[in-house]
Coordinates of C-alpha atoms and ligand atoms in Angstrom, one line a residue:
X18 CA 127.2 89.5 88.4
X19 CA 124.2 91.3 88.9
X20 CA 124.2 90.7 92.8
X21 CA 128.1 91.6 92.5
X22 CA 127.3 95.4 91.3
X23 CA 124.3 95.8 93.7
X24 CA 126.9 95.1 96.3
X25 CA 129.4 97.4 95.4
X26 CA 126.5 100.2 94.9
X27 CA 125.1 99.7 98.2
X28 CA 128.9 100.3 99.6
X29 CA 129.0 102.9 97.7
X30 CA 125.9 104.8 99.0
X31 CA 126.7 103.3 102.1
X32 CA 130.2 105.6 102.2
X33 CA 128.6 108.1 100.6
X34 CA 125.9 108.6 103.3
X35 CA 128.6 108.0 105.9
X36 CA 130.7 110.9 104.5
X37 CA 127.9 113.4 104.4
X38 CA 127.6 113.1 108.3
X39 CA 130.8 115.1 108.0
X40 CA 131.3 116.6 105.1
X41 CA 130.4 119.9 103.2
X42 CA 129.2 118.4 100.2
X43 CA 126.3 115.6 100.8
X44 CA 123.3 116.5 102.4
X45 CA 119.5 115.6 100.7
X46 CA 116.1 117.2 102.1
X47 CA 113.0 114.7 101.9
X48 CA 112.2 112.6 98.9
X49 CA 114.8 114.7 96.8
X50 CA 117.1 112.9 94.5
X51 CA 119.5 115.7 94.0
X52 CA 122.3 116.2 96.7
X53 CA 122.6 119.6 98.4
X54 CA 126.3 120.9 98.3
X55 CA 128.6 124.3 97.4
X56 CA 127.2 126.6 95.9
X57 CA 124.3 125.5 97.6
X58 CA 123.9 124.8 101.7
X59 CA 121.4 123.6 103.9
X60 CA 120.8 126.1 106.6
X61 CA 121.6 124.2 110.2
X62 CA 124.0 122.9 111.9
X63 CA 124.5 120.1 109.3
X64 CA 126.2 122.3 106.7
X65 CA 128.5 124.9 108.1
X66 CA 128.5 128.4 106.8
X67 CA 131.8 127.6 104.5
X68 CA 130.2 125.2 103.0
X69 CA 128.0 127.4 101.0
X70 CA 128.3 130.4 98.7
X71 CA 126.2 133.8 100.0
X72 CA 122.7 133.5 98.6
X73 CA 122.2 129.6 98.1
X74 CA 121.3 128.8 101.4
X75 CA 118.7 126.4 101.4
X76 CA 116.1 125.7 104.5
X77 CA 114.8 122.0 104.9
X78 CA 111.2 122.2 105.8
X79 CA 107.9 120.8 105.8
X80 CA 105.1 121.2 103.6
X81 CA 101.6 120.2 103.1
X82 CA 102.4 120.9 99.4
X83 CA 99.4 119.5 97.6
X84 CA 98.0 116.7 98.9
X85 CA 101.4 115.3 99.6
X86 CA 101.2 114.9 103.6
X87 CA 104.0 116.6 105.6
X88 CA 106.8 115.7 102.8
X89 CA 110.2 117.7 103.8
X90 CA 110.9 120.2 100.9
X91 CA 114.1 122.2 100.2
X92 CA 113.2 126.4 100.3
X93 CA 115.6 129.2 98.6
X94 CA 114.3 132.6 99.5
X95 CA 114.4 134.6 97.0
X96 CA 115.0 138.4 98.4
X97 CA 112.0 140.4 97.7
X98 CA 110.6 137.7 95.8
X99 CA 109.8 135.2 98.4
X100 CA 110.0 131.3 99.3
X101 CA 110.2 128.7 96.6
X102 CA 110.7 125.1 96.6
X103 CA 113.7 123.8 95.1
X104 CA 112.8 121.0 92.2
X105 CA 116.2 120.5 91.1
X106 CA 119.6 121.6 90.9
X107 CA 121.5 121.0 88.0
X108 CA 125.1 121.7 89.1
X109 CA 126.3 121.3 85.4
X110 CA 125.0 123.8 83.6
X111 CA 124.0 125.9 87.3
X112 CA 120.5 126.0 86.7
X113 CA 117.7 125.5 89.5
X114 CA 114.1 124.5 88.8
X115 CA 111.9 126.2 91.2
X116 CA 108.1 126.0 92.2
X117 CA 105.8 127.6 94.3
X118 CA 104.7 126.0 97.8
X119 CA 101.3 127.0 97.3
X120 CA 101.1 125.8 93.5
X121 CA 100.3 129.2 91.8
X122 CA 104.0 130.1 90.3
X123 CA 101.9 132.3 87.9
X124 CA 101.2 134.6 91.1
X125 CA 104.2 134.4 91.8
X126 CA 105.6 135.3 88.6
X127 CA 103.3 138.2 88.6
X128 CA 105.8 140.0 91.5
X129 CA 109.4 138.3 90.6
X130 CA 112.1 140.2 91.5
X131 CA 115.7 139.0 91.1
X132 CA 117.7 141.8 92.0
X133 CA 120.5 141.2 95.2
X134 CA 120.1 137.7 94.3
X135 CA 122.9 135.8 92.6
X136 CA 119.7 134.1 89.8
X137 CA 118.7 135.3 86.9
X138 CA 116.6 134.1 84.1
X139 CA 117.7 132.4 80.9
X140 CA 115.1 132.6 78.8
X141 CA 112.2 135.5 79.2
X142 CA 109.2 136.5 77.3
X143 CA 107.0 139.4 77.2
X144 CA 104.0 138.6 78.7
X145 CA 100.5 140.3 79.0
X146 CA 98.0 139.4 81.8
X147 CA 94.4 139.7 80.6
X148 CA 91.6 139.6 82.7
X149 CA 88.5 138.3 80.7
X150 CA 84.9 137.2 81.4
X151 CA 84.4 133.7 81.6
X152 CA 81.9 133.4 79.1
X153 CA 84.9 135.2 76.6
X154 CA 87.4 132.3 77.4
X155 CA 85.0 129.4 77.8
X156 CA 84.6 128.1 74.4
X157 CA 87.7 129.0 72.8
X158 CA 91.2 127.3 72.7
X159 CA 92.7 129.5 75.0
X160 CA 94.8 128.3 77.8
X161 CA 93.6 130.1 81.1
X162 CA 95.1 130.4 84.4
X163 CA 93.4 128.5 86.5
X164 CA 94.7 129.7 90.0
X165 CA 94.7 133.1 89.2
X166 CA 90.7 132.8 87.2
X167 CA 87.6 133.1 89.6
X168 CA 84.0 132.9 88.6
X169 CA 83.7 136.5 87.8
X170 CA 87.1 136.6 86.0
X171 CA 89.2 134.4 83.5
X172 CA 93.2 135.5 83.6
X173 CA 95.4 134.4 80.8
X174 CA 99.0 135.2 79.5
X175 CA 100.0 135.8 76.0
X176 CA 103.3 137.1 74.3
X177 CA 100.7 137.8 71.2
X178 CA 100.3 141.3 70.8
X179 CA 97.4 140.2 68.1
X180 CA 95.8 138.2 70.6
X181 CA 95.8 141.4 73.4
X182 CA 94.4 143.5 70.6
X183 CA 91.8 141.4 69.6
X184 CA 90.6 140.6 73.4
X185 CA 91.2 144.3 74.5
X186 CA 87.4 145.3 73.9
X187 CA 86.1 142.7 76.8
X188 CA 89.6 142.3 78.7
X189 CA 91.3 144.6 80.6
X190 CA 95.2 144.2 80.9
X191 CA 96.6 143.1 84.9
X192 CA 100.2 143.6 84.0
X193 CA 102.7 143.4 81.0
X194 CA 106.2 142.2 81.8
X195 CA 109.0 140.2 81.1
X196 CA 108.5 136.9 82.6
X197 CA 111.3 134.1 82.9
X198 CA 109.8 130.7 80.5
X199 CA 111.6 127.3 80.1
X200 CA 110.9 127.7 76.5
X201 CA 109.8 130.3 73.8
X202 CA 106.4 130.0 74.0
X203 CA 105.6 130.5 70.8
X204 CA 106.0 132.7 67.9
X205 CA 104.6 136.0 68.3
X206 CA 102.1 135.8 65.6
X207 CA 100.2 132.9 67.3
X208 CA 96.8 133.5 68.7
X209 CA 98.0 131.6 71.9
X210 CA 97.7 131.9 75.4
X211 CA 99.8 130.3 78.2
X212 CA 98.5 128.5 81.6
X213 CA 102.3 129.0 82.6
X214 CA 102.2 125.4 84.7
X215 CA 105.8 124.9 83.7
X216 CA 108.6 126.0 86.6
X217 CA 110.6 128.4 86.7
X218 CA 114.4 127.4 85.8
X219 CA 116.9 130.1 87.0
X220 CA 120.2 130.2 86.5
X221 CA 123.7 131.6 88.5
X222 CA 126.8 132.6 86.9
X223 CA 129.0 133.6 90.5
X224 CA 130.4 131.0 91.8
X225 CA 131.2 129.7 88.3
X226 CA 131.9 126.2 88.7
X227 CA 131.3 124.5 85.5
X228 CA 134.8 123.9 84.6
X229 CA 135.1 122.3 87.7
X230 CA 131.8 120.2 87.8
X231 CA 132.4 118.8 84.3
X232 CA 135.9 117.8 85.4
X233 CA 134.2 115.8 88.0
X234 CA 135.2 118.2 90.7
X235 CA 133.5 119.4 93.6
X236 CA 133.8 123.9 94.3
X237 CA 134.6 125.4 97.4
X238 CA 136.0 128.0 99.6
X239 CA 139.9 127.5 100.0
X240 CA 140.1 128.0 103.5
X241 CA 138.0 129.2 106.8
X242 CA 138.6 132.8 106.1
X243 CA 139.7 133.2 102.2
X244 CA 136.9 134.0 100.0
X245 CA 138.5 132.6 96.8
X246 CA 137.1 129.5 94.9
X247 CA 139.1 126.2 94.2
X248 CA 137.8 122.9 93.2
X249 CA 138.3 120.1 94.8
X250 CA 139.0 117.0 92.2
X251 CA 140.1 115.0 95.0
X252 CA 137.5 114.5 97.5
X253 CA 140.1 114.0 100.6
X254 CA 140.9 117.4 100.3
X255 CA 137.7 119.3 101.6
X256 CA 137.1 116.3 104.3
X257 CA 137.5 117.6 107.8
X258 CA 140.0 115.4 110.3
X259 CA 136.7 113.6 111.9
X260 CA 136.5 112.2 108.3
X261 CA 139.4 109.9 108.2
X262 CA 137.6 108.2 111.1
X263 CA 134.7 107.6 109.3
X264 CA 136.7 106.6 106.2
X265 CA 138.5 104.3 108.2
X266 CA 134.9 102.9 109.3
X267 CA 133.3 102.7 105.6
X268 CA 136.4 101.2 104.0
X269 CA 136.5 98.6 106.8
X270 CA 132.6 97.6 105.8
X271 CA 133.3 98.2 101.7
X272 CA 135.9 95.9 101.2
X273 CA 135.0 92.5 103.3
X274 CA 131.5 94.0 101.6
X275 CA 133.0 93.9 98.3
X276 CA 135.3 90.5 99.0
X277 CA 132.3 88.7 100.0
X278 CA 130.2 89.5 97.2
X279 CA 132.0 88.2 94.9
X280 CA 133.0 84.8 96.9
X281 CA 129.2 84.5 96.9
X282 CA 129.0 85.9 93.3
X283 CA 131.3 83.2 92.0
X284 CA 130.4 80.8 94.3
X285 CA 126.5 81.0 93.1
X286 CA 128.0 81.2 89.4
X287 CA 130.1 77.7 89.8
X288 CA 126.8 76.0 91.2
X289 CA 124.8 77.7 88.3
X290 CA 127.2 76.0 86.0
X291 CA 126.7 72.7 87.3
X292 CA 123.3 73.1 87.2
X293 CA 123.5 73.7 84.0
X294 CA 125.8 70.6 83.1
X295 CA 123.2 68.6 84.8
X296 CA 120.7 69.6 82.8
X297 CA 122.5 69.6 79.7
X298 CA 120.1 67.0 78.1
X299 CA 118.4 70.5 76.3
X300 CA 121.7 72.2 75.0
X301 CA 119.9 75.1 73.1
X302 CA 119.5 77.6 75.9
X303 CA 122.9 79.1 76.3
X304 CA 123.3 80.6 79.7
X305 CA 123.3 84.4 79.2
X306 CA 124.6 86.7 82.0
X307 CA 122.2 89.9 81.6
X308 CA 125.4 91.9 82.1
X309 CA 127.7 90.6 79.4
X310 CA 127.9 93.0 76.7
X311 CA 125.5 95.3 78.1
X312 CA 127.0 99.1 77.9
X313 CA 128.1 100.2 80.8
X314 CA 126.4 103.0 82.5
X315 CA 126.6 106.5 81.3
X316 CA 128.5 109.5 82.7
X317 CA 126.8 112.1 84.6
X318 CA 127.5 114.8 81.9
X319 CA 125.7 113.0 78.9
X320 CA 123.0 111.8 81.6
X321 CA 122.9 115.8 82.1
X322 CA 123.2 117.1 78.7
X323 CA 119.6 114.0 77.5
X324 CA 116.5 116.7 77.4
X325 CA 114.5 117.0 81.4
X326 CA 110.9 118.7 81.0
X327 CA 108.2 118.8 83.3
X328 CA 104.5 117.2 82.6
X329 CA 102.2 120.2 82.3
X330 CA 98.8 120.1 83.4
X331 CA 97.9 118.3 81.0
X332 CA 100.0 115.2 80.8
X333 CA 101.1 115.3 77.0
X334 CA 104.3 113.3 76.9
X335 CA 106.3 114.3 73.8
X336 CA 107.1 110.7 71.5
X337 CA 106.1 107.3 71.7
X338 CA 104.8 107.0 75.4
X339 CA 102.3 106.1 77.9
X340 CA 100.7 107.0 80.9
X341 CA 103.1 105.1 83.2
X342 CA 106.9 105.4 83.6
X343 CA 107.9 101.7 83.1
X344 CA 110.8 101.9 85.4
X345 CA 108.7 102.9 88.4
X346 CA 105.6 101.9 87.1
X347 CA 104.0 104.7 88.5
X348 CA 101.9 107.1 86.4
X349 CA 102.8 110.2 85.0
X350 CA 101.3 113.5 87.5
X351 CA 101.4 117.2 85.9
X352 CA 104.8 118.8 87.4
X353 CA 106.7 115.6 87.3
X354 CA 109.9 115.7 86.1
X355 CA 111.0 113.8 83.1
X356 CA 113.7 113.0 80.9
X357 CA 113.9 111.2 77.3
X358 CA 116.3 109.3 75.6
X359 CA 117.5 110.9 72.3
X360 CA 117.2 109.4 69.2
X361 CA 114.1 106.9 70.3
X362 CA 112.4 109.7 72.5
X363 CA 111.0 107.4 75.3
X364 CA 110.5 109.0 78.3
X365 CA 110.3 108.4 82.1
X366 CA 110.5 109.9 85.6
X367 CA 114.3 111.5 85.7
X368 CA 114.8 110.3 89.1
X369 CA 114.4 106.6 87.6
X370 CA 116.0 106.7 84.5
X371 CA 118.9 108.6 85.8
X372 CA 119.7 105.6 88.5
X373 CA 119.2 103.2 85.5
X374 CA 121.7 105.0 82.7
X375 CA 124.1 105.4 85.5
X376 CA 124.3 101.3 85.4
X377 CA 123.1 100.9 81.8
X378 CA 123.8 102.7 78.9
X379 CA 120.5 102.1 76.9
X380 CA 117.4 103.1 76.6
X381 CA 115.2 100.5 79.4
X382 CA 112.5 100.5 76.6
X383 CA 114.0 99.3 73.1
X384 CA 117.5 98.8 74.2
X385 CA 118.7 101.5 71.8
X386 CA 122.2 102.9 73.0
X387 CA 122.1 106.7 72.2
X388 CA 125.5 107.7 70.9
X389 CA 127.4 108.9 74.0
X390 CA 127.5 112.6 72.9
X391 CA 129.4 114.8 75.7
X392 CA 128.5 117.8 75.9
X393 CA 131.4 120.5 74.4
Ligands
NAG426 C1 113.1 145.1 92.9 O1 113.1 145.5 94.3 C2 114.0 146.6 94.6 C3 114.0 146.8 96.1 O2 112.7 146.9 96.6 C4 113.7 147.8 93.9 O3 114.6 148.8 94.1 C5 113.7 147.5 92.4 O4 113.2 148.6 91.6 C6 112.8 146.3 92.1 N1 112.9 146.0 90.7 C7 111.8 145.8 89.9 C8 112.1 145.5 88.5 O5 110.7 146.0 90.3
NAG427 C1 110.5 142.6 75.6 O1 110.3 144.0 75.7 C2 111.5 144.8 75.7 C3 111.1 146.3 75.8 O2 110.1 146.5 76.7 C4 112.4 144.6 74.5 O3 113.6 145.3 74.6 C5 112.7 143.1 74.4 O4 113.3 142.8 73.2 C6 111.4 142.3 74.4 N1 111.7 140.9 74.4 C7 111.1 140.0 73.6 C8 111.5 138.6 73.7 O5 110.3 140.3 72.8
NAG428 C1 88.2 137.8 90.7 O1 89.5 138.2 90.2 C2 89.6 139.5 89.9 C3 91.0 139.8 89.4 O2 91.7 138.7 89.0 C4 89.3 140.4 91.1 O3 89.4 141.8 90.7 C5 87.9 140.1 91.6 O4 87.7 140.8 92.8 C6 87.8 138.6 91.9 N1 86.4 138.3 92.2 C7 86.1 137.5 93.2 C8 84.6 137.3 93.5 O5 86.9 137.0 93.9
NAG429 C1 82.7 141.2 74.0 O1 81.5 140.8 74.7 C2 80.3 141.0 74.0 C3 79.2 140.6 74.9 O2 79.6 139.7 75.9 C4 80.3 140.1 72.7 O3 79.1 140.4 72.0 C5 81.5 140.6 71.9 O4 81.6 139.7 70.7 C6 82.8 140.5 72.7 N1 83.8 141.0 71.9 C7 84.8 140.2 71.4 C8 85.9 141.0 70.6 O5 84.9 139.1 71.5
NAG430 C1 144.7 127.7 105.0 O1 144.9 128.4 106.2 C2 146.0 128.0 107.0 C3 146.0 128.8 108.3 O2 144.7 128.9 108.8 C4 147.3 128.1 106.2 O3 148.4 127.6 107.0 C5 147.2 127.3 104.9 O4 148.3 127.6 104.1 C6 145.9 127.8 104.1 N1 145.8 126.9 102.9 C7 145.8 127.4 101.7 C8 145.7 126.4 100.6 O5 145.9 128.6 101.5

């Protein structure tokens, strides 16, 4: 069974990697899990101009981000604001997580500018930028900036109004704005600083597809020329005549693909069976197919709608977890992005769990199966 549905997702991908030779809608840049299509184009000649919406073109390009060697990166340029690198593009709820190439967003934050760009912000704060001496900051709780702090200077942001009075004797203030956060930082009251290591999540309203995406459609222009907006439910309709050749090629791999699996699948399940007879000296051990009564996997607006953050410097992981994401079993690095299972709160690397609740509906760890709660 298990082999039978690894099958049928390899065709899957398979087509789906054939179609994006062709089509507007499937391209990827690098190690990326998330798929670049309308709004959104890569620049090139592997995404036509129509296939994107004025403002979200995307450049593929390579990095030496961090010590990550030469890893291919998606870039938006933001008018008067600069390059950053795409994280993730939520097409759901059209939101984009963004970084900064040279790892100092709070730099970067310093000189946003949004306007004659189609993003905006959902969620700013009032900062203040205080330049301290070093000795000041040392030994107390606040949270400094470390890419923005030199030996002779220690820069941190607060919303606290308390907190700038308090310091305004020793500090002097770099800039007071409004600066977009993922969350409120904190109450106003709070003696608290922020290192700001979190990304920056903008957000688009024009082209507004959400209808569309949540419907499982696809948005895009209605013709060569026409500037209006349909969505595409069906996926023939935005395929271009070189398409059907390609279709003609996948569908002639899927289905012997799909035919043979599950010859083999019943094949390897009738000799299972015997084996089992043979053996049947200990009856106690009832053969259990991993699959049967398993939930099936989850659809792509609840996967959505379960909470994403990203690992600040610090690593703190919200809940009951480790150091290590036990799908991947690779450890948790600051600026990874995560997302947790309601009700039990166990958290790994999105790009992991997200494969695995699109085949499974529970939770990898205890098994729980969080209510299916759509969002709407
Ligand atoms: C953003 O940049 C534009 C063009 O340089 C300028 O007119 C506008 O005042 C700037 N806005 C802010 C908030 O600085
Ligand atoms: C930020 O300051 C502006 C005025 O400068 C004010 O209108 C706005 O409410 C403030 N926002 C917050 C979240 O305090
Ligand atoms: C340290 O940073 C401050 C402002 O953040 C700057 O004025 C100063 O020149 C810097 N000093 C050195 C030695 O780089
Ligand atoms: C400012 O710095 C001086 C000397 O470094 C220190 O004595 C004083 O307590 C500081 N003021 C505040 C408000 O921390
Ligand atoms: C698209 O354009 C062609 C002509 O280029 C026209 O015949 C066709 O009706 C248009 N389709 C729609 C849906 O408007």
């Amino acid at each position: 069974m298990g082999f039978l549905l690894r099958t049928i997702f390899f065709a899957l991908f398979l087509f789906q990697t054939i179609q994006s030779q062709n089509d507007c809608r499937f391209q990827s840049c690098g190690e990326n899990q998330f798929l670049v299509r309308f709004p959104f184009r890569l620049r090139g000649e592997k995404q036509p101009e129509r296939c994107g919406y004025p403002g979200f073109d995307l450049i593929c390009t390579t990095t030496t981000y961090n010590n990550k060697r030469n890893s291919q990166v998606p870039l938006l340029n933001l008018p008067y604001s600069g390059d950053f690198v795409i994280r993730d593009i939520n097409y759901l709820t059209q939101e984009i997580q963004l970084y900064d190439p040279n790892n100092c967003l709070p730099k970067r934050l310093l000189n946003l500018n949004l306007s004659s760009s189609p993003f905006f912000s959902g969620y700013s704060e009032n900062l203040t930028f205080l330049s301290c001496p070093p000795e000041q900051i040392a030994n107390s709780r606040f949270a400094k900036i470390d890419c923005l702090s030199n030996s002779t200077s220690s820069v941190l942001a607060t919303s606290s109004m308390n907190l700038v009075k308090a310091l305004s004797d020793n500090c002097s203030t770099i800039a007071a704005l409004s600066v977009p956060v993922l969350w409120p930082l904190q109450n106003s009251n709070d003696w608290l600083s922020s290192d700001l290591s979190g990304d920056l999540m903008l957000t688009w309203n024009v082209p507004n597809c959400e209808g569309c995406e949540a419907r499982g459609g696809v948005c895009g222009f209605e013709n060569g020329t026409s500037d209006r907006i349909m969505c595409y439910t069906d996926p023939r309709t935005v395929q271009s005549r070189g398409m059907k050749i390609f279709k003609i090629i996948a569908l002639s791999i899927v289905i012997p693909a799909v035919t043979c699996s599950i010859c083999i699948s019943s094949l390897s399940c009738m000799f299972e069976r015997r084996r089992d007879r043979d053996s049947a000296t200990s009856a106690a051990v009832a053969p259990q197919s991993p699959a049967a009564g398993a939930p099936e996997g989850l659809d792509e607006s609840t996967i959505q709608s379960y909470k994403k953050l990203v690992l600040g410097d610090s690593r703190r992981l919200p809940g009951p977890n480790g150091a290590t994401c036990p799908i991947c079993l690779v450890d948790y690095h600051p600026r990874d992005t995560l997302r947790c299972i309601p009700l039990c709160d166990h958290c790994f690397h999105s790009d992991c769990v997200d494969e695995w609740l699109r085949l499974n509906g529970t939770c990898p760890v205890c098994r729980n199966s969080p209510a299916p709660t759509p969002p709407e």
